[in-house]
């Protein structure tokens, strides 16, 4: 089966009992944000926002990874204007400005743009064996766009250390830093998600939307910040350093800058 644009669905959308479940369903590439994933995800977010019957949005995934971030294969050789990361600001803004509560259900690893997508949600519930990382600098890239939702969740110094080192960290640390709101054993994940959804459904729809508006920054300022950082990210993806990082990743070798300088 294909979607309206002729592409096989890689993001599914189901509404049941006032809950819209949006599922990243491209496990073969670890749910990376390919062009078709970005488009279908954006369409489903718009549908959930516009549907008055939808009270809560749950963003989840199939496979062992929630989202690996940018589709690096599509990024190799692309110009700044053609880099997929240029679409990321719009996706993050769609999540952050949605008037309905958006809950992320994380049962697998999140990396780079995947952590940004997760952080843009109102509530994040993760399995306690999930890991997270910001590996951009190791690929000659910059975690610019995702810094917008992440700065609103994490303290400045831990984010600085994790951005600069690219070190992976577990769900317990993520919860301590505010990136994750609840970390539970995988056997309890769905029960914990249901618990949060039930609490959110107890909120009056207009009151929830108004509360989100009170907590949010002005959308114009947020959009402007995301736009500037989106262009910065795209420039680094297409730079010589970024392309070397992407080539090295594809060839399963260390990029040239990892060699220690000789004296």
C-alpha atoms as a PDB file:
ATOM      1  CA  UNK A   1       0.000   0.000   0.000  1.00  0.00           C
ATOM      2  CA  UNK A   2       1.213   3.518  -0.766  1.00  0.00           C
ATOM      3  CA  UNK A   3       0.330   6.926   0.589  1.00  0.00           C
ATOM      4  CA  UNK A   4      -1.260   9.759  -1.385  1.00  0.00           C
ATOM      5  CA  UNK A   5       2.082  10.751  -2.894  1.00  0.00           C
ATOM      6  CA  UNK A   6       2.852   7.223  -4.087  1.00  0.00           C
ATOM      7  CA  UNK A   7       5.352   6.367  -1.344  1.00  0.00           C
ATOM      8  CA  UNK A   8       5.106   3.319   0.881  1.00  0.00           C
ATOM      9  CA  UNK A   9       3.930   4.454   4.342  1.00  0.00           C
ATOM     10  CA  UNK A  10       6.901   4.698   6.699  1.00  0.00           C
ATOM     11  CA  UNK A  11       4.960   6.688   9.313  1.00  0.00           C
ATOM     12  CA  UNK A  12       1.553   5.372  10.346  1.00  0.00           C
ATOM     13  CA  UNK A  13      -1.364   7.206  11.919  1.00  0.00           C
ATOM     14  CA  UNK A  14      -4.207   5.754  13.997  1.00  0.00           C
ATOM     15  CA  UNK A  15      -6.842   7.567  16.060  1.00  0.00           C
ATOM     16  CA  UNK A  16      -8.611   5.665  18.823  1.00  0.00           C
ATOM     17  CA  UNK A  17     -10.462   6.977  21.868  1.00  0.00           C
ATOM     18  CA  UNK A  18      -9.249  10.535  21.375  1.00  0.00           C
ATOM     19  CA  UNK A  19      -5.594   9.445  21.087  1.00  0.00           C
ATOM     20  CA  UNK A  20      -3.707   9.854  17.814  1.00  0.00           C
ATOM     21  CA  UNK A  21      -0.779   7.443  17.632  1.00  0.00           C
ATOM     22  CA  UNK A  22       1.909   8.403  15.136  1.00  0.00           C
ATOM     23  CA  UNK A  23       4.406   5.595  14.580  1.00  0.00           C
ATOM     24  CA  UNK A  24       7.788   5.897  12.879  1.00  0.00           C
ATOM     25  CA  UNK A  25       7.835   2.661  10.876  1.00  0.00           C
ATOM     26  CA  UNK A  26      11.083   2.590   8.932  1.00  0.00           C
ATOM     27  CA  UNK A  27      13.156   0.187  11.061  1.00  0.00           C
ATOM     28  CA  UNK A  28      15.463  -0.775   8.185  1.00  0.00           C
ATOM     29  CA  UNK A  29      17.208   2.604   8.505  1.00  0.00           C
ATOM     30  CA  UNK A  30      16.594   2.979  12.238  1.00  0.00           C
ATOM     31  CA  UNK A  31      13.718   5.387  11.570  1.00  0.00           C
ATOM     32  CA  UNK A  32      16.126   7.990  10.218  1.00  0.00           C
ATOM     33  CA  UNK A  33      14.506  11.212   9.072  1.00  0.00           C
ATOM     34  CA  UNK A  34      14.536  10.537   5.334  1.00  0.00           C
ATOM     35  CA  UNK A  35      12.617  12.789   2.953  1.00  0.00           C
ATOM     36  CA  UNK A  36       9.593  10.490   2.950  1.00  0.00           C
ATOM     37  CA  UNK A  37       9.646  10.085   6.754  1.00  0.00           C
ATOM     38  CA  UNK A  38       9.821  13.858   7.194  1.00  0.00           C
ATOM     39  CA  UNK A  39       6.944  14.442   4.809  1.00  0.00           C
ATOM     40  CA  UNK A  40       4.664  11.765   6.234  1.00  0.00           C
ATOM     41  CA  UNK A  41       5.448  12.743   9.823  1.00  0.00           C
ATOM     42  CA  UNK A  42       4.632  16.367   9.047  1.00  0.00           C
ATOM     43  CA  UNK A  43       1.349  15.391   7.407  1.00  0.00           C
ATOM     44  CA  UNK A  44       0.298  13.279  10.380  1.00  0.00           C
ATOM     45  CA  UNK A  45       1.227  15.983  12.885  1.00  0.00           C
ATOM     46  CA  UNK A  46      -0.896  18.442  10.907  1.00  0.00           C
ATOM     47  CA  UNK A  47      -3.804  15.971  10.825  1.00  0.00           C
ATOM     48  CA  UNK A  48      -3.647  15.405  14.584  1.00  0.00           C
ATOM     49  CA  UNK A  49      -3.509  19.144  15.230  1.00  0.00           C
ATOM     50  CA  UNK A  50      -6.518  19.847  13.007  1.00  0.00           C
ATOM     51  CA  UNK A  51      -8.726  16.975  14.231  1.00  0.00           C
ATOM     52  CA  UNK A  52     -10.948  18.144  17.102  1.00  0.00           C
ATOM     53  CA  UNK A  53     -11.548  14.509  18.072  1.00  0.00           C
ATOM     54  CA  UNK A  54      -7.852  14.121  18.924  1.00  0.00           C
ATOM     55  CA  UNK A  55      -7.131  14.959  22.558  1.00  0.00           C
ATOM     56  CA  UNK A  56      -3.627  13.505  22.957  1.00  0.00           C
ATOM     57  CA  UNK A  57      -0.865  12.642  20.467  1.00  0.00           C
ATOM     58  CA  UNK A  58       1.494   9.707  21.088  1.00  0.00           C
ATOM     59  CA  UNK A  59       4.685   9.569  19.022  1.00  0.00           C
ATOM     60  CA  UNK A  60       6.278   6.121  18.960  1.00  0.00           C
ATOM     61  CA  UNK A  61       8.174   3.714  16.691  1.00  0.00           C
ATOM     62  CA  UNK A  62       8.765   0.190  15.489  1.00  0.00           C
ATOM     63  CA  UNK A  63      12.126  -1.572  15.577  1.00  0.00           C
ATOM     64  CA  UNK A  64      15.110  -1.288  17.921  1.00  0.00           C
ATOM     65  CA  UNK A  65      15.631   2.477  17.465  1.00  0.00           C
ATOM     66  CA  UNK A  66      13.271   5.381  18.038  1.00  0.00           C
ATOM     67  CA  UNK A  67      15.060   7.604  15.545  1.00  0.00           C
ATOM     68  CA  UNK A  68      18.676   7.769  14.353  1.00  0.00           C
ATOM     69  CA  UNK A  69      18.395  11.407  13.293  1.00  0.00           C
ATOM     70  CA  UNK A  70      19.155  12.628   9.774  1.00  0.00           C
ATOM     71  CA  UNK A  71      19.280  10.164   6.901  1.00  0.00           C
ATOM     72  CA  UNK A  72      23.023  10.340   6.272  1.00  0.00           C
ATOM     73  CA  UNK A  73      22.817   8.611   2.888  1.00  0.00           C
ATOM     74  CA  UNK A  74      20.601  11.414   1.586  1.00  0.00           C
ATOM     75  CA  UNK A  75      22.948  14.015   3.058  1.00  0.00           C
ATOM     76  CA  UNK A  76      26.055  12.872   1.168  1.00  0.00           C
ATOM     77  CA  UNK A  77      26.766  15.196  -1.738  1.00  0.00           C
ATOM     78  CA  UNK A  78      23.714  17.393  -1.153  1.00  0.00           C
ATOM     79  CA  UNK A  79      23.967  21.188  -1.267  1.00  0.00           C
ATOM     80  CA  UNK A  80      22.956  23.302   1.757  1.00  0.00           C
ATOM     81  CA  UNK A  81      19.504  23.994   0.296  1.00  0.00           C
ATOM     82  CA  UNK A  82      18.930  20.289  -0.366  1.00  0.00           C
ATOM     83  CA  UNK A  83      19.981  19.036   3.055  1.00  0.00           C
ATOM     84  CA  UNK A  84      17.149  17.247   4.860  1.00  0.00           C
ATOM     85  CA  UNK A  85      18.039  18.966   8.128  1.00  0.00           C
ATOM     86  CA  UNK A  86      16.477  22.085   6.602  1.00  0.00           C
ATOM     87  CA  UNK A  87      13.074  20.439   7.181  1.00  0.00           C
ATOM     88  CA  UNK A  88      13.786  19.671  10.842  1.00  0.00           C
ATOM     89  CA  UNK A  89      12.849  23.131  12.182  1.00  0.00           C
ATOM     90  CA  UNK A  90       9.356  22.764  10.722  1.00  0.00           C
ATOM     91  CA  UNK A  91       8.883  19.340  12.284  1.00  0.00           C
ATOM     92  CA  UNK A  92      10.085  20.482  15.694  1.00  0.00           C
ATOM     93  CA  UNK A  93       7.890  23.565  15.511  1.00  0.00           C
ATOM     94  CA  UNK A  94       4.881  21.393  14.586  1.00  0.00           C
ATOM     95  CA  UNK A  95       5.427  19.284  17.699  1.00  0.00           C
ATOM     96  CA  UNK A  96       6.204  22.151  20.048  1.00  0.00           C
ATOM     97  CA  UNK A  97       3.283  24.307  18.871  1.00  0.00           C
ATOM     98  CA  UNK A  98       0.690  21.524  18.753  1.00  0.00           C
ATOM     99  CA  UNK A  99      -2.219  22.592  21.012  1.00  0.00           C
ATOM    100  CA  UNK A 100      -2.702  18.984  22.150  1.00  0.00           C
ATOM    101  CA  UNK A 101      -0.322  17.265  24.582  1.00  0.00           C
ATOM    102  CA  UNK A 102       2.299  15.248  22.686  1.00  0.00           C
ATOM    103  CA  UNK A 103       3.815  12.224  24.452  1.00  0.00           C
ATOM    104  CA  UNK A 104       6.859  10.342  23.140  1.00  0.00           C
ATOM    105  CA  UNK A 105       7.004   6.588  23.785  1.00  0.00           C
ATOM    106  CA  UNK A 106      10.664   5.558  23.491  1.00  0.00           C
ATOM    107  CA  UNK A 107      11.518   1.853  23.413  1.00  0.00           C
ATOM    108  CA  UNK A 108      14.774   2.150  21.477  1.00  0.00           C
ATOM    109  CA  UNK A 109      17.847   4.294  20.998  1.00  0.00           C
ATOM    110  CA  UNK A 110      17.592   7.965  20.036  1.00  0.00           C
ATOM    111  CA  UNK A 111      20.428   9.801  18.372  1.00  0.00           C
ATOM    112  CA  UNK A 112      21.013  13.361  17.125  1.00  0.00           C
ATOM    113  CA  UNK A 113      17.833  14.658  15.456  1.00  0.00           C
ATOM    114  CA  UNK A 114      15.923  11.808  17.047  1.00  0.00           C
ATOM    115  CA  UNK A 115      16.677  13.210  20.481  1.00  0.00           C
ATOM    116  CA  UNK A 116      15.563  16.626  19.287  1.00  0.00           C
ATOM    117  CA  UNK A 117      12.272  15.241  18.031  1.00  0.00           C
ATOM    118  CA  UNK A 118      11.754  13.477  21.341  1.00  0.00           C
ATOM    119  CA  UNK A 119      12.695  16.560  23.372  1.00  0.00           C
ATOM    120  CA  UNK A 120      10.149  18.662  21.473  1.00  0.00           C
ATOM    121  CA  UNK A 121       7.356  16.526  22.962  1.00  0.00           C
ATOM    122  CA  UNK A 122       5.581  17.565  26.164  1.00  0.00           C
ATOM    123  CA  UNK A 123       6.114  14.245  27.932  1.00  0.00           C
ATOM    124  CA  UNK A 124       8.775  11.594  27.285  1.00  0.00           C
ATOM    125  CA  UNK A 125       8.363   8.058  28.625  1.00  0.00           C
ATOM    126  CA  UNK A 126      11.273   5.712  27.905  1.00  0.00           C
ATOM    127  CA  UNK A 127      12.365   2.167  28.619  1.00  0.00           C
ATOM    128  CA  UNK A 128      15.190   2.199  31.140  1.00  0.00           C
ATOM    129  CA  UNK A 129      17.578   0.336  28.822  1.00  0.00           C
ATOM    130  CA  UNK A 130      17.389   2.979  26.085  1.00  0.00           C
ATOM    131  CA  UNK A 131      20.468   5.053  25.259  1.00  0.00           C
ATOM    132  CA  UNK A 132      20.797   8.571  23.872  1.00  0.00           C
ATOM    133  CA  UNK A 133      23.620  10.520  22.238  1.00  0.00           C
ATOM    134  CA  UNK A 134      24.477  13.643  20.264  1.00  0.00           C
ATOM    135  CA  UNK A 135      27.165  12.309  17.867  1.00  0.00           C
ATOM    136  CA  UNK A 136      27.113  15.270  15.472  1.00  0.00           C
ATOM    137  CA  UNK A 137      30.610  16.641  16.199  1.00  0.00           C
ATOM    138  CA  UNK A 138      32.102  13.205  15.546  1.00  0.00           C
ATOM    139  CA  UNK A 139      30.673  13.482  12.015  1.00  0.00           C
ATOM    140  CA  UNK A 140      31.784  17.053  11.402  1.00  0.00           C
ATOM    141  CA  UNK A 141      28.262  18.324  12.057  1.00  0.00           C
ATOM    142  CA  UNK A 142      26.651  20.708  14.559  1.00  0.00           C
ATOM    143  CA  UNK A 143      23.671  19.888  16.842  1.00  0.00           C
ATOM    144  CA  UNK A 144      22.231  23.328  16.157  1.00  0.00           C
ATOM    145  CA  UNK A 145      18.515  22.830  15.472  1.00  0.00           C
ATOM    146  CA  UNK A 146      17.990  20.259  18.210  1.00  0.00           C
ATOM    147  CA  UNK A 147      19.528  22.626  20.748  1.00  0.00           C
ATOM    148  CA  UNK A 148      16.258  24.582  20.693  1.00  0.00           C
ATOM    149  CA  UNK A 149      14.029  21.945  22.367  1.00  0.00           C
ATOM    150  CA  UNK A 150      16.936  20.464  24.329  1.00  0.00           C
ATOM    151  CA  UNK A 151      17.808  23.778  26.000  1.00  0.00           C
ATOM    152  CA  UNK A 152      14.243  23.876  27.262  1.00  0.00           C
ATOM    153  CA  UNK A 153      14.675  20.501  28.977  1.00  0.00           C
ATOM    154  CA  UNK A 154      18.299  20.100  30.054  1.00  0.00           C
ATOM    155  CA  UNK A 155      20.677  22.131  32.236  1.00  0.00           C
ATOM    156  CA  UNK A 156      23.296  24.052  30.269  1.00  0.00           C
ATOM    157  CA  UNK A 157      26.501  22.379  31.481  1.00  0.00           C
ATOM    158  CA  UNK A 158      25.464  18.718  31.028  1.00  0.00           C
ATOM    159  CA  UNK A 159      24.199  19.606  27.563  1.00  0.00           C
ATOM    160  CA  UNK A 160      27.517  21.294  26.775  1.00  0.00           C
ATOM    161  CA  UNK A 161      29.484  18.210  27.883  1.00  0.00           C
ATOM    162  CA  UNK A 162      27.267  15.789  25.973  1.00  0.00           C
ATOM    163  CA  UNK A 163      27.197  17.911  22.800  1.00  0.00           C
ATOM    164  CA  UNK A 164      30.993  18.327  22.734  1.00  0.00           C
ATOM    165  CA  UNK A 165      31.885  14.739  23.646  1.00  0.00           C
ATOM    166  CA  UNK A 166      29.213  12.850  21.706  1.00  0.00           C
ATOM    167  CA  UNK A 167      29.161  10.376  24.609  1.00  0.00           C
ATOM    168  CA  UNK A 168      26.192   8.004  24.849  1.00  0.00           C
ATOM    169  CA  UNK A 169      24.197   8.054  28.084  1.00  0.00           C
ATOM    170  CA  UNK A 170      21.451   5.947  29.567  1.00  0.00           C
ATOM    171  CA  UNK A 171      17.820   6.593  30.446  1.00  0.00           C
ATOM    172  CA  UNK A 172      18.573   6.998  34.157  1.00  0.00           C
ATOM    173  CA  UNK A 173      20.898   9.913  33.408  1.00  0.00           C
ATOM    174  CA  UNK A 174      18.455  11.273  30.842  1.00  0.00           C
ATOM    175  CA  UNK A 175      15.732  11.297  33.484  1.00  0.00           C
ATOM    176  CA  UNK A 176      18.013  13.031  35.994  1.00  0.00           C
ATOM    177  CA  UNK A 177      18.737  15.732  33.397  1.00  0.00           C
ATOM    178  CA  UNK A 178      15.078  16.273  32.525  1.00  0.00           C
ATOM    179  CA  UNK A 179      15.327  14.876  28.996  1.00  0.00           C
ATOM    180  CA  UNK A 180      13.084  11.969  30.002  1.00  0.00           C
ATOM    181  CA  UNK A 181      10.066  12.345  32.304  1.00  0.00           C
ATOM    182  CA  UNK A 182       9.752   8.659  33.228  1.00  0.00           C
ATOM    183  CA  UNK A 183      12.157   5.737  32.716  1.00  0.00           C
ATOM    184  CA  UNK A 184      10.716   2.298  33.425  1.00  0.00           C
ATOM    185  CA  UNK A 185      11.515  -1.339  32.565  1.00  0.00           C
ATOM    186  CA  UNK A 186      10.443  -2.228  29.029  1.00  0.00           C
ATOM    187  CA  UNK A 187       7.835  -4.606  30.461  1.00  0.00           C
ATOM    188  CA  UNK A 188       6.135  -1.623  32.097  1.00  0.00           C
ATOM    189  CA  UNK A 189       6.556   0.870  29.271  1.00  0.00           C
ATOM    190  CA  UNK A 190       3.084   0.608  27.771  1.00  0.00           C
ATOM    191  CA  UNK A 191       1.418   0.688  31.192  1.00  0.00           C
ATOM    192  CA  UNK A 192       3.347   3.851  32.031  1.00  0.00           C
ATOM    193  CA  UNK A 193       2.390   5.428  28.708  1.00  0.00           C
ATOM    194  CA  UNK A 194      -1.259   4.546  29.368  1.00  0.00           C
ATOM    195  CA  UNK A 195      -1.005   6.097  32.831  1.00  0.00           C
ATOM    196  CA  UNK A 196       0.222   9.385  31.393  1.00  0.00           C
ATOM    197  CA  UNK A 197      -2.335   9.345  28.572  1.00  0.00           C
ATOM    198  CA  UNK A 198      -5.128   8.790  31.093  1.00  0.00           C
ATOM    199  CA  UNK A 199      -3.921  11.757  33.142  1.00  0.00           C
ATOM    200  CA  UNK A 200      -3.757  13.936  30.035  1.00  0.00           C
ATOM    201  CA  UNK A 201      -7.262  12.913  28.975  1.00  0.00           C
ATOM    202  CA  UNK A 202      -8.530  14.194  32.330  1.00  0.00           C
ATOM    203  CA  UNK A 203      -7.521  17.690  31.248  1.00  0.00           C
ATOM    204  CA  UNK A 204     -10.091  19.845  29.449  1.00  0.00           C
ATOM    205  CA  UNK A 205      -9.016  20.308  25.807  1.00  0.00           C
ATOM    206  CA  UNK A 206      -9.159  24.121  25.771  1.00  0.00           C
ATOM    207  CA  UNK A 207      -7.529  24.357  29.187  1.00  0.00           C
ATOM    208  CA  UNK A 208      -4.683  22.095  28.031  1.00  0.00           C
ATOM    209  CA  UNK A 209      -4.194  24.160  24.867  1.00  0.00           C
ATOM    210  CA  UNK A 210      -4.217  27.401  26.859  1.00  0.00           C
ATOM    211  CA  UNK A 211      -1.776  25.975  29.390  1.00  0.00           C
ATOM    212  CA  UNK A 212       0.595  24.972  26.604  1.00  0.00           C
ATOM    213  CA  UNK A 213       0.301  28.492  25.205  1.00  0.00           C
ATOM    214  CA  UNK A 214       1.161  29.985  28.615  1.00  0.00           C
ATOM    215  CA  UNK A 215       4.262  27.787  28.842  1.00  0.00           C
ATOM    216  CA  UNK A 216       5.367  28.336  25.237  1.00  0.00           C
ATOM    217  CA  UNK A 217       7.584  31.043  23.833  1.00  0.00           C
ATOM    218  CA  UNK A 218       6.145  33.321  21.122  1.00  0.00           C
ATOM    219  CA  UNK A 219       5.866  31.176  17.993  1.00  0.00           C
ATOM    220  CA  UNK A 220       7.417  33.885  15.801  1.00  0.00           C
ATOM    221  CA  UNK A 221      10.552  34.000  17.952  1.00  0.00           C
ATOM    222  CA  UNK A 222      10.754  30.212  18.092  1.00  0.00           C
ATOM    223  CA  UNK A 223      10.334  29.893  14.328  1.00  0.00           C
ATOM    224  CA  UNK A 224      12.995  32.523  13.702  1.00  0.00           C
ATOM    225  CA  UNK A 225      15.477  30.798  16.014  1.00  0.00           C
ATOM    226  CA  UNK A 226      14.846  27.419  14.395  1.00  0.00           C
ATOM    227  CA  UNK A 227      15.244  28.913  10.926  1.00  0.00           C
ATOM    228  CA  UNK A 228      18.636  30.450  11.701  1.00  0.00           C
ATOM    229  CA  UNK A 229      19.923  27.247  13.290  1.00  0.00           C
ATOM    230  CA  UNK A 230      18.476  25.128  10.487  1.00  0.00           C
ATOM    231  CA  UNK A 231      20.554  27.051   7.952  1.00  0.00           C
ATOM    232  CA  UNK A 232      23.622  26.658  10.172  1.00  0.00           C
ATOM    233  CA  UNK A 233      23.102  22.881  10.402  1.00  0.00           C
ATOM    234  CA  UNK A 234      22.576  22.557   6.635  1.00  0.00           C
ATOM    235  CA  UNK A 235      25.781  24.491   5.945  1.00  0.00           C
ATOM    236  CA  UNK A 236      27.802  22.113   8.105  1.00  0.00           C
ATOM    237  CA  UNK A 237      26.193  19.036   6.532  1.00  0.00           C
ATOM    238  CA  UNK A 238      27.351  20.213   3.090  1.00  0.00           C
ATOM    239  CA  UNK A 239      30.762  21.499   4.239  1.00  0.00           C
ATOM    240  CA  UNK A 240      33.995  19.659   3.434  1.00  0.00           C
ATOM    241  CA  UNK A 241      34.292  18.596   7.066  1.00  0.00           C
ATOM    242  CA  UNK A 242      30.713  17.368   7.219  1.00  0.00           C
ATOM    243  CA  UNK A 243      30.992  15.449   3.967  1.00  0.00           C
ATOM    244  CA  UNK A 244      34.200  13.798   5.192  1.00  0.00           C
ATOM    245  CA  UNK A 245      32.375  12.736   8.345  1.00  0.00           C
ATOM    246  CA  UNK A 246      29.502  11.279   6.328  1.00  0.00           C
ATOM    247  CA  UNK A 247      31.898   9.465   3.979  1.00  0.00           C
ATOM    248  CA  UNK A 248      33.826   8.057   6.934  1.00  0.00           C
ATOM    249  CA  UNK A 249      30.610   6.870   8.555  1.00  0.00           C
ATOM    250  CA  UNK A 250      29.511   5.143   5.334  1.00  0.00           C
ATOM    251  CA  UNK A 251      32.919   3.539   4.885  1.00  0.00           C
ATOM    252  CA  UNK A 252      33.092   2.481   8.549  1.00  0.00           C
ATOM    253  CA  UNK A 253      36.390   4.267   9.118  1.00  0.00           C
ATOM    254  CA  UNK A 254      37.608   7.055  11.362  1.00  0.00           C
ATOM    255  CA  UNK A 255      37.378  10.576   9.885  1.00  0.00           C
ATOM    256  CA  UNK A 256      40.680  12.277   9.144  1.00  0.00           C
ATOM    257  CA  UNK A 257      40.570  14.604  12.144  1.00  0.00           C
ATOM    258  CA  UNK A 258      40.704  11.761  14.699  1.00  0.00           C
ATOM    259  CA  UNK A 259      44.444  11.250  14.153  1.00  0.00           C
ATOM    260  CA  UNK A 260      46.449  12.779  17.001  1.00  0.00           C
ATOM    261  CA  UNK A 261      48.804  15.545  15.818  1.00  0.00           C
ATOM    262  CA  UNK A 262      52.488  14.631  15.958  1.00  0.00           C
ATOM    263  CA  UNK A 263      54.987  16.938  17.625  1.00  0.00           C
END
